[in-house]
CSV table of C-alpha atoms in Angstrom, one decimal:
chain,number,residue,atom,x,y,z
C,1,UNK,CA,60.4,88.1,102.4
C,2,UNK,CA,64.1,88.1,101.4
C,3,UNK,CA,64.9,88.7,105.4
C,4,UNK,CA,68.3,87.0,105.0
C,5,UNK,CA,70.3,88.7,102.9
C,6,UNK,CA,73.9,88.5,103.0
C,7,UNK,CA,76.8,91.0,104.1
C,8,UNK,CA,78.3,90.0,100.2
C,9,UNK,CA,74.5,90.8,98.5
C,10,UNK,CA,74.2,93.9,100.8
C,11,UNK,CA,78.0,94.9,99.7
C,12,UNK,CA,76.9,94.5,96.2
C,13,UNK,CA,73.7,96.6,95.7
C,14,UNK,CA,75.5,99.2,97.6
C,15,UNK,CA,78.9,99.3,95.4
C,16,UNK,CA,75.9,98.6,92.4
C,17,UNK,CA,74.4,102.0,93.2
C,18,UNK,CA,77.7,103.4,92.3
C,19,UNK,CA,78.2,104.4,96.1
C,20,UNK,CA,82.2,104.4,97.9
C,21,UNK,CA,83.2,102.4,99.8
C,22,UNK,CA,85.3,103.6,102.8
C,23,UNK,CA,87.9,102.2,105.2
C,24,UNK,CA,85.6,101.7,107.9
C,25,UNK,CA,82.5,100.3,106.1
C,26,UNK,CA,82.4,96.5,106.1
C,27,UNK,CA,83.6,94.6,102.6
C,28,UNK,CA,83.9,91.1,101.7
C,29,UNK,CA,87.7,90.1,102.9
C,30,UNK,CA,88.3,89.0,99.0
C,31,UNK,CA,87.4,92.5,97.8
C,32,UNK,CA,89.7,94.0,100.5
C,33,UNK,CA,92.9,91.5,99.6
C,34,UNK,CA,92.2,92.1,96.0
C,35,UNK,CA,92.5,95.8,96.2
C,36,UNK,CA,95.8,95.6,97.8
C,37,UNK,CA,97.4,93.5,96.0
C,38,UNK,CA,96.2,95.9,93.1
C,39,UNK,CA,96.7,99.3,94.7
C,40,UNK,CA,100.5,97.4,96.2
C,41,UNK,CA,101.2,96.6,93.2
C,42,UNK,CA,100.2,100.1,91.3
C,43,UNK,CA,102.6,101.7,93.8
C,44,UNK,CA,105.4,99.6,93.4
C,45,UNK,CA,105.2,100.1,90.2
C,46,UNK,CA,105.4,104.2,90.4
C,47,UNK,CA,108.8,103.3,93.0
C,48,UNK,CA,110.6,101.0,90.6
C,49,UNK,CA,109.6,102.7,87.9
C,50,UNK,CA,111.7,106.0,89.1
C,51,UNK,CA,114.6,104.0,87.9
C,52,UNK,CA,115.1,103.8,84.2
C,53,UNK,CA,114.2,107.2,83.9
C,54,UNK,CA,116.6,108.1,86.7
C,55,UNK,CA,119.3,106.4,84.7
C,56,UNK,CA,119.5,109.7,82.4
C,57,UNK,CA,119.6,112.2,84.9
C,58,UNK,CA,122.9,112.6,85.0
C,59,UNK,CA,123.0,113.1,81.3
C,60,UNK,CA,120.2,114.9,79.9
C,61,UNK,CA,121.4,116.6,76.8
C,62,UNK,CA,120.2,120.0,78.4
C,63,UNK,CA,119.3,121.8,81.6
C,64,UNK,CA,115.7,121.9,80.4
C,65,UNK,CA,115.8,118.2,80.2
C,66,UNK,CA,117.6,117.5,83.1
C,67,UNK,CA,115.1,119.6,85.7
C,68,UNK,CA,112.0,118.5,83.9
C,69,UNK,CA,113.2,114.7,84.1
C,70,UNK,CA,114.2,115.3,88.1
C,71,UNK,CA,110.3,116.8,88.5
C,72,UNK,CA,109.1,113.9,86.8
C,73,UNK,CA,111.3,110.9,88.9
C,74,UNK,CA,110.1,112.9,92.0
C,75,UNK,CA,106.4,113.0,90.8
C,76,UNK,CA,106.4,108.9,90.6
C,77,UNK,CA,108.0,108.8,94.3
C,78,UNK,CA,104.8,111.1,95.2
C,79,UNK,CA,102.4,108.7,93.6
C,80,UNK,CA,104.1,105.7,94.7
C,81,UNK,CA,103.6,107.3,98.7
C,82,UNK,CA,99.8,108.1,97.8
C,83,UNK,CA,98.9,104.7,97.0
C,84,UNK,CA,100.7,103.3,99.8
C,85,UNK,CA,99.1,105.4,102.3
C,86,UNK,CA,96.1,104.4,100.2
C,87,UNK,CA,96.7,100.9,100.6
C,88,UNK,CA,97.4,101.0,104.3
C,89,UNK,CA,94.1,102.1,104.9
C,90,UNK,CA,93.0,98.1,104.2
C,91,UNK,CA,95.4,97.4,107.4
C,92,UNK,CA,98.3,96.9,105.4
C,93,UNK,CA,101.3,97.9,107.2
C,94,UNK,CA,103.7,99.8,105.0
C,95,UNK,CA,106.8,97.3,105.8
C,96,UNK,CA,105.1,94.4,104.8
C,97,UNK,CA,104.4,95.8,101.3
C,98,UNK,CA,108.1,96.6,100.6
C,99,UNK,CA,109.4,93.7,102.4
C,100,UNK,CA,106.8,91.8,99.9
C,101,UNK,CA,108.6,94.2,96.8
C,102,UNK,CA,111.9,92.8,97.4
C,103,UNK,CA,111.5,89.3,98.1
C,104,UNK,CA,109.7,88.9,94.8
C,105,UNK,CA,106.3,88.1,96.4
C,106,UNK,CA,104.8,91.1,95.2
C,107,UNK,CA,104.6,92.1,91.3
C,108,UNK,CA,104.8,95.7,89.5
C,109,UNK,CA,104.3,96.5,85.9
C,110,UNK,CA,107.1,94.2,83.8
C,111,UNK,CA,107.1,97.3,82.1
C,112,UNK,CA,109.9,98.7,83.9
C,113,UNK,CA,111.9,95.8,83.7
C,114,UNK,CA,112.9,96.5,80.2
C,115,UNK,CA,116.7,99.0,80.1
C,116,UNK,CA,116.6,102.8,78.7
C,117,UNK,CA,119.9,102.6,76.5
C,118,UNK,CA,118.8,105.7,74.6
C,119,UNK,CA,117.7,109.4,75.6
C,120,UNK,CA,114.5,108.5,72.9
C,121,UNK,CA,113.7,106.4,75.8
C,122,UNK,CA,112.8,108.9,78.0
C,123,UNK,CA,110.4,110.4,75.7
C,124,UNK,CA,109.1,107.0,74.6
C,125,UNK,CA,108.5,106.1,78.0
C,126,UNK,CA,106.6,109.7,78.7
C,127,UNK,CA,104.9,109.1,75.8
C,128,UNK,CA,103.6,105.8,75.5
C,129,UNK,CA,104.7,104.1,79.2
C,130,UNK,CA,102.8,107.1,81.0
C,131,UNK,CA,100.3,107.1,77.8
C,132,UNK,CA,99.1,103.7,78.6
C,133,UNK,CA,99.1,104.5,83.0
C,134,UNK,CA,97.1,107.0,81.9
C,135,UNK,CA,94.5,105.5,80.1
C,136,UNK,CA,94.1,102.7,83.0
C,137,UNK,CA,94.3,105.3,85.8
C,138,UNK,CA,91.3,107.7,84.4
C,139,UNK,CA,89.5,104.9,84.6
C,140,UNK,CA,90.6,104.2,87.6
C,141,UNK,CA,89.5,107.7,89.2
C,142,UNK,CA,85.8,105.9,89.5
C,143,UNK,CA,87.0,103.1,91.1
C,144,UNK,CA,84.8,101.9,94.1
C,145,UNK,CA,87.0,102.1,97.2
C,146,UNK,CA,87.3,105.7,98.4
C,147,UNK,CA,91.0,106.2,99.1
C,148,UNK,CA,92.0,104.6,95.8
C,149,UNK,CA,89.9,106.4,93.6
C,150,UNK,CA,91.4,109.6,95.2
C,151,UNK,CA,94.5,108.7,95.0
C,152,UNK,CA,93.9,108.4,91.3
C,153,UNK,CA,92.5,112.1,90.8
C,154,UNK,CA,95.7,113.4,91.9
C,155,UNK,CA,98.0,110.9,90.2
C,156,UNK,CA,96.2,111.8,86.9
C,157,UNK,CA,96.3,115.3,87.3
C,158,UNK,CA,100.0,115.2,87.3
C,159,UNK,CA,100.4,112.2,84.7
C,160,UNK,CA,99.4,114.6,81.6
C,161,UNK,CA,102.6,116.5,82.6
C,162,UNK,CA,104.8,113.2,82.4
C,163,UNK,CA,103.1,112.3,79.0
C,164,UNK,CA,103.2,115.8,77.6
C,165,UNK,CA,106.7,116.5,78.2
C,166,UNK,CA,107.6,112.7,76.4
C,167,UNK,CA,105.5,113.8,73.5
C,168,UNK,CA,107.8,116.9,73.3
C,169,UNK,CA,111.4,114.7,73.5
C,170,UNK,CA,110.1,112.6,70.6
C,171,UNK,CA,108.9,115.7,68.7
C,172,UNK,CA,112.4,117.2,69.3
C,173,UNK,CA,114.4,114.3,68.0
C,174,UNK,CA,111.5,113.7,64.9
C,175,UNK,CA,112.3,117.4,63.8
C,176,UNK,CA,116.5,116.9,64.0
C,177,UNK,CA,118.8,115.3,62.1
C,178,UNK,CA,118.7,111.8,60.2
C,179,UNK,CA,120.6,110.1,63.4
C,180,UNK,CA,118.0,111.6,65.8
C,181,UNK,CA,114.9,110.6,63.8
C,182,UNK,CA,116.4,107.3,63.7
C,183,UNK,CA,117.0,107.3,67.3
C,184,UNK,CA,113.4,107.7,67.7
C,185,UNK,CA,112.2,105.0,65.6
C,186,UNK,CA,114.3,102.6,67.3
C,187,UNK,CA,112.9,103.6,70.5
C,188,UNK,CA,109.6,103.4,69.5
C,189,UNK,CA,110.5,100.0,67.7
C,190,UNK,CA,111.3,98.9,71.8
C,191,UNK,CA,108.5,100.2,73.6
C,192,UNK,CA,105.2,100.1,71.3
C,193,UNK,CA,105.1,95.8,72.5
C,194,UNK,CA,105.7,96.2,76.1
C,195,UNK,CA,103.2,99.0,76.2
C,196,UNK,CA,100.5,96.9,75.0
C,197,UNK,CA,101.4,94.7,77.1
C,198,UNK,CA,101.0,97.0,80.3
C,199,UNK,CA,97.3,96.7,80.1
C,200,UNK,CA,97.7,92.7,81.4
C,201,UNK,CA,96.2,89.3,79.8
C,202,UNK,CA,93.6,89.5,77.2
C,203,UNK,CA,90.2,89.0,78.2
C,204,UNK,CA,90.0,85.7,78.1
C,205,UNK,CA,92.8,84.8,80.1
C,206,UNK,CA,92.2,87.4,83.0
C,207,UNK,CA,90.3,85.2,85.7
C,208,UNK,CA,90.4,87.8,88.4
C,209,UNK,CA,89.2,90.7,86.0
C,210,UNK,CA,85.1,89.7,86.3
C,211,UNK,CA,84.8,89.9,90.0
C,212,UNK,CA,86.8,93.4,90.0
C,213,UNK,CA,84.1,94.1,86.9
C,214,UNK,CA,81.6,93.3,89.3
C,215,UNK,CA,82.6,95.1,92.6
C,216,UNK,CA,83.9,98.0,90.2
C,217,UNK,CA,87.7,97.9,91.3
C,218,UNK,CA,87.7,98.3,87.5
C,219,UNK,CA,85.3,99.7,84.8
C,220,UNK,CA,86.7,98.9,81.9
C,221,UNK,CA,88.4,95.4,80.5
C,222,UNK,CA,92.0,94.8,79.3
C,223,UNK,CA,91.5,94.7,76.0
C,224,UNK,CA,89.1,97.5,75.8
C,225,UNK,CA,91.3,99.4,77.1
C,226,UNK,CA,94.2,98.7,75.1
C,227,UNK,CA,92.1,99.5,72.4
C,228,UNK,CA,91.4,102.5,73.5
C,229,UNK,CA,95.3,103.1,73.7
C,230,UNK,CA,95.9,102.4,70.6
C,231,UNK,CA,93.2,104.2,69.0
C,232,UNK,CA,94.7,107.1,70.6
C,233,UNK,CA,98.3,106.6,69.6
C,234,UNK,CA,98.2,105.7,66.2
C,235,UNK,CA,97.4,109.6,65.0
C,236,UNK,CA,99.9,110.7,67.8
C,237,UNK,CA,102.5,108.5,65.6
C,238,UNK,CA,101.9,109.8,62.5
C,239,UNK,CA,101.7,113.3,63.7
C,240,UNK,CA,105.2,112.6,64.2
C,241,UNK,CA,106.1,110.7,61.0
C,242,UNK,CA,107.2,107.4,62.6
C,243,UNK,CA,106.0,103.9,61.7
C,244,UNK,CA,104.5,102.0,64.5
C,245,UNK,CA,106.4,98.4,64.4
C,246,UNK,CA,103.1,95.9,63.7
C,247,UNK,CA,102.5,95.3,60.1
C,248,UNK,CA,99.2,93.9,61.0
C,249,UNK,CA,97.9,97.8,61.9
C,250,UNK,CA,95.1,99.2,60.3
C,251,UNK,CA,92.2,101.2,60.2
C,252,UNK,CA,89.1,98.7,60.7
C,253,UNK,CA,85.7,101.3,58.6
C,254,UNK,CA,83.6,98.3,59.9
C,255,UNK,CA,84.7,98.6,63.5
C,256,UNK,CA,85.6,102.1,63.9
C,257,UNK,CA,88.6,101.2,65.4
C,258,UNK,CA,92.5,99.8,64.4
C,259,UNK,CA,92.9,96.1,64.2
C,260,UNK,CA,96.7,95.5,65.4
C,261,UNK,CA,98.8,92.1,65.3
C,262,UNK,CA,99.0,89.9,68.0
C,263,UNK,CA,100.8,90.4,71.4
C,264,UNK,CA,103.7,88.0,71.9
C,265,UNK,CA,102.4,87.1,75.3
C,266,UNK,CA,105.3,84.1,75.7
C,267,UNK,CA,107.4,87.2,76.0
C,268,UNK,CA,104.7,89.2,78.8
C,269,UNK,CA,104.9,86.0,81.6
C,270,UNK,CA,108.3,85.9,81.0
C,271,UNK,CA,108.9,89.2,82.1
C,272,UNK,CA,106.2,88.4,84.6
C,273,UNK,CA,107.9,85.4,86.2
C,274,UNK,CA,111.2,87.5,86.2
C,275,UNK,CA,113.0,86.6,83.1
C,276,UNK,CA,113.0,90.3,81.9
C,277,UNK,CA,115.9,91.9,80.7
C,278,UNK,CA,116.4,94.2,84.1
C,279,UNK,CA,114.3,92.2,87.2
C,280,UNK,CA,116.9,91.5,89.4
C,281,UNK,CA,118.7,94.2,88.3
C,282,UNK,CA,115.9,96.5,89.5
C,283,UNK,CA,115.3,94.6,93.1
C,284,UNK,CA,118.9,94.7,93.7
C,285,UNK,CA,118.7,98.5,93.2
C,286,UNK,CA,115.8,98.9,95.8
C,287,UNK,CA,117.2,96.5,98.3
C,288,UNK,CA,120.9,98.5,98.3
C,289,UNK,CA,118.7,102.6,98.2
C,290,UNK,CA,116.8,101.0,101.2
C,291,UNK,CA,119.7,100.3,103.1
C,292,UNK,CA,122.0,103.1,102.1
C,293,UNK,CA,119.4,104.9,103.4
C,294,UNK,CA,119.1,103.5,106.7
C,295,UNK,CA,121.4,105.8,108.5
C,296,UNK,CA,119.3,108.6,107.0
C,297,UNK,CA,116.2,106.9,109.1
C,298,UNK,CA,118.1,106.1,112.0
C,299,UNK,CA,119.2,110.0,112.2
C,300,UNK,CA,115.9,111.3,111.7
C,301,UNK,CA,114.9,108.9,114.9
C,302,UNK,CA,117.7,110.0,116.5
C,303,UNK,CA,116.4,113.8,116.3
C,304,UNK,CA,112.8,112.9,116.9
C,305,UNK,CA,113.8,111.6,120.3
C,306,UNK,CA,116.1,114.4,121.0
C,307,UNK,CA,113.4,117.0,120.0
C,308,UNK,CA,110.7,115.1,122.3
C,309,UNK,CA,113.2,115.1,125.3
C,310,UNK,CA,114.0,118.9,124.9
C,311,UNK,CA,109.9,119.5,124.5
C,312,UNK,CA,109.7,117.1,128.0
C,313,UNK,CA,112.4,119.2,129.9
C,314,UNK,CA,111.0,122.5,129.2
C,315,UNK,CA,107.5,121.5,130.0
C,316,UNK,CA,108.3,120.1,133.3
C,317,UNK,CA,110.8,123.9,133.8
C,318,UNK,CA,107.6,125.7,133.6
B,1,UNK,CA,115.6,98.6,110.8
B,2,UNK,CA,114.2,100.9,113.0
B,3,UNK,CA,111.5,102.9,110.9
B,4,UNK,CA,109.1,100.1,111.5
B,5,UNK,CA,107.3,102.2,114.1
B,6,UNK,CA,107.2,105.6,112.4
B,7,UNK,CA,104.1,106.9,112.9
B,8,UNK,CA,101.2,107.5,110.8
B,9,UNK,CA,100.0,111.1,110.0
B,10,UNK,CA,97.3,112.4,108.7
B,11,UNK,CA,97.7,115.2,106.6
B,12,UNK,CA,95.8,118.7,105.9
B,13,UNK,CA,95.9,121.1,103.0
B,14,UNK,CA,94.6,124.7,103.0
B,15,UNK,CA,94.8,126.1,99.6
B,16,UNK,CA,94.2,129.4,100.3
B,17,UNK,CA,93.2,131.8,102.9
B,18,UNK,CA,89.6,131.5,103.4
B,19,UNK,CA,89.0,127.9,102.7
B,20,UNK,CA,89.2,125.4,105.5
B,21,UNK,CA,92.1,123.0,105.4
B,22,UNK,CA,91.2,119.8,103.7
B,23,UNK,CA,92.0,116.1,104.4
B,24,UNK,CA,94.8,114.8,101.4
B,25,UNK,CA,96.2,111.8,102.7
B,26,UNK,CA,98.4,110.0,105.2
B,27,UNK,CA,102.0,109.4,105.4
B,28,UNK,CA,104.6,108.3,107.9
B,29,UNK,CA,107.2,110.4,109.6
B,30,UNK,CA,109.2,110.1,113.0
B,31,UNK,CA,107.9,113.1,114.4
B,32,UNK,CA,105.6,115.9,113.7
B,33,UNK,CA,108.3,118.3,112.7
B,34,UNK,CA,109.4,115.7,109.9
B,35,UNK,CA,106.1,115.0,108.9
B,36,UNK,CA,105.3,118.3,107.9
B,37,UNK,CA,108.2,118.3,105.7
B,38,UNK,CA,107.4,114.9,104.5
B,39,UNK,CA,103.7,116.1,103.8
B,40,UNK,CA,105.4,119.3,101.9
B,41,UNK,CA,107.3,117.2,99.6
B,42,UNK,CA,104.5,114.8,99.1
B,43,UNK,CA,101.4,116.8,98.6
B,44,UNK,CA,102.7,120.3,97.7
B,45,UNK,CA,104.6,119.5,94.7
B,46,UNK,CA,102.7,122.3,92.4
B,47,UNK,CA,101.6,125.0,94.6
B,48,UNK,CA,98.4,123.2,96.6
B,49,UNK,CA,98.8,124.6,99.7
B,50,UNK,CA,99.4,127.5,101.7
B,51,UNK,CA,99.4,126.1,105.4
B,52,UNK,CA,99.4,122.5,106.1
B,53,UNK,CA,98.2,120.4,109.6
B,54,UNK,CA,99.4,116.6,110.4
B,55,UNK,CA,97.5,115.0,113.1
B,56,UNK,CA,98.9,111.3,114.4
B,57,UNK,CA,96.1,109.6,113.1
B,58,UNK,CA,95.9,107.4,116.1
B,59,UNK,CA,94.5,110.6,117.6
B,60,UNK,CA,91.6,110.5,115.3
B,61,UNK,CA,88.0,109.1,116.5
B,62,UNK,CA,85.9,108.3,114.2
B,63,UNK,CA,82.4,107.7,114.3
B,64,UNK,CA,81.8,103.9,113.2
B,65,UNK,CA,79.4,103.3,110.0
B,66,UNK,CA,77.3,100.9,112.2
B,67,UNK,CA,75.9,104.0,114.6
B,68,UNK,CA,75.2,105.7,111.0
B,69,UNK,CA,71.1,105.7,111.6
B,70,UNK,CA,71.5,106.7,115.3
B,71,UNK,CA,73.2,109.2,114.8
B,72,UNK,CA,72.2,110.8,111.2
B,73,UNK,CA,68.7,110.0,110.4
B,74,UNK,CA,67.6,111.6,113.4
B,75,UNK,CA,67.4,114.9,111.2
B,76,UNK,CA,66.3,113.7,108.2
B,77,UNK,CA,62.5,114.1,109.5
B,78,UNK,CA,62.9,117.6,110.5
B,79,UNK,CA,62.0,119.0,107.0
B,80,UNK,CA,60.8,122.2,108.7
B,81,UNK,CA,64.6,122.9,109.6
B,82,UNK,CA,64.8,123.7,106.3
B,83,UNK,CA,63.9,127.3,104.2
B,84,UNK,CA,61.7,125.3,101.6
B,85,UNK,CA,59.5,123.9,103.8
B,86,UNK,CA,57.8,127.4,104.8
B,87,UNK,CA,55.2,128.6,101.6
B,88,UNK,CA,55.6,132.0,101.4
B,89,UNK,CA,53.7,134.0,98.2
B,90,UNK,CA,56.1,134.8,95.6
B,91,UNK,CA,54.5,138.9,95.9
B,92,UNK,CA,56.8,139.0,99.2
B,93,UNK,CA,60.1,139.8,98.4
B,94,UNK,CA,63.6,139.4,99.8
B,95,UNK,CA,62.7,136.7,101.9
């Protein structure tokens, strides 16, 4: 009479019947690091991320441009703060995760480790960068552990702004003059590698992915979903009338889906291990915004006290 | 640094008048004046609120999944709380 059942078997039939799991409920300690070193990770990604794009703000071609691109940098600091908050609910203290950021213990997507020379950029980047968060973060939204899969509802809603507007720079340049098309070829020439690459290791190669299968951290595998992705972006392309940079593309009848060329993964760990064009450029930019802001914190403490003094006095008056 | 010990907040949304103000998330401020800033910029970006509550959410007790039985199943034998249980002829109306 299967009396002894395990916390780990009892864990799985519960996450099996597709029920949350909450702070407070009891999870195997692998399913708990594993989440935050994902859900870390995601929201390191959103923070760092705010900087390639925040390299053009200062010189968006338009006022249009420029308050659309400001709404979108501040949108990636918002989602950056949900998943931290959603991370600290695993007892994760919020210093430890950035102090983790900037001493290179802790990854984000090598995505943003690549420069924006060009204003295509920041329509590539809405288009295909936030294109390719957006296909992993819908999936994402069904995730098992409560506070992450929330997270992820509100993230989502407000991606389809950031890949929307992206869409529109590209369309913009596409329908100017020779110089602009041009400019956007070459930027999609950049990105379209790197964004496949955002969706991580192909199957084979991505030991931790089964067990997350299995506890439902994730739904869906790498390469399905950069299938997916590309399936999706192909048409968006040519819509536009520029030429996706993989010779090897093309519409599979037999599969119902494109076959594309393979990923130049020497290039992916690389990045990965630091060796991208911008890493250390991009920690060293964290590092000196954290402490530039520290008189900003200290103020704000400063105040706080004050305030809570004040409150003290006039309670004990009356 | 000294923002190690900012405290945590918990932070609640109502929408509109009428609806009850709803859990969104945490976030870390150095007082509650701050924090409903903080909470403004965070979780209002596109016109979700009207009125928003941060609670320290050390001040928060919850009740622990283990007492989850002793305290819920308790009424989940007490069909007869319920309209459905009573078999009233469809003839009778408005009831």
């Amino acid at each position: 009479m299967g009396t002894n059942v395990s916390l780990e078997d009892k864990f799985q039939s519960y996450v099996d019947a597709e029920k949350k799991v909450e702070p407070k409920n009891w999870m195997p300690e692998k399913y708990r690091r594993t989440l935050i070193r994902q859900i870390s990770q995601h929201a390191h990604s959103e923070i760092i991320g705010m900087q390639p794009e925040a390299n053009w703000i200062t010189r968006a071609p338009s006022l249009r441009a420029k308050l659309i691109l400001l709404a979108k940098v501040q949108d990636e600091a918002g989602h950056g703060l949900y998943l931290y908050s959603s991370a600290e609910t695993l007892g994760e203290p919020r210093d430890k995760m950035i102090a983790d950021l900037q001493s290179g213990k802790a990854k984000y997507s090598s995505i943003f480790n690549y420069p924006t020379p060009s204003w295509a950029d920041m329509g590539t980047i809405g288009w295909l960068v936030d294109g390719a968060a957006i296909q992993n973060q819908v999936m994402l939204t069904r995730t098992s552990y409560g506070p992450y899969a929330r997270a992820m509802v509100k993230i989502c809603k407000e991606e389809s702004f950031h890949q929307r507007q992206g869409y529109e720079v590209v369309m913009k340049l596409t329908q100017g003059t020779p110089e602009q098309i041009e400019m956007a070829q070459e930027s999609l020439n950049r990105w379209w590698w790197p964004s496949l690459m955002m969706f991580g290791p192909s199957d084979d190669n991505s030991p931790n992915s089964e067990q997350s299968m299995l506890w439902k951290i994730k739904r869906k595998s790498n390469d399905t979903l950069r299938q997916e992705f590309v399936d999706k972006t192909v048409p968006q392309a040519e819509y536009l009338g520029l030429t996706i940079p993989d010779k090897d593309l093309v519409w599979n009848e037999s599969r119902g889906h494109y076959d594309f060329g393979d990923i130049n993964w020497d290039e992916f760990y690389q990045v990965v291990k630091g060796n991208g064009p911008c890493n250390k450029e991009r920690i060293a930019h964290h590092v000196k915004a954290h402490e530039d802001g520290a008189w900003v914190r200290e103020a704000a403490n400063a105040f706080a006290e004050k305030q809570a003094k004040r409150k003290n006095k006039e309670a004990s008056a009356a | 640094m000294s923002t190690t010990n900012w405290k945590l907040w918990e932070v609640f949304l109502r929408s509109k008048n009428g609806l009850s103000h709803k859990h969104v998330g945490s976030l870390h401020a150095p007082d509650s004046n701050m924090a409903i800033k903080n909470a403004r910029d965070v979780y209002t970006r596109r016109s979700e609120g009207i009125s928003i509550w941060v609670v320290p959410s050390e001040e928060i007790t919850a009740s622990s999944p283990d007492e989850k039985e002793a305290l819920f199943t308790p009424s989940d034998d007490k069909v007869y709380r319920h309209p459905t249980f009573y078999d009233i002829p469809d003839d009778v109306q408005h009831m």
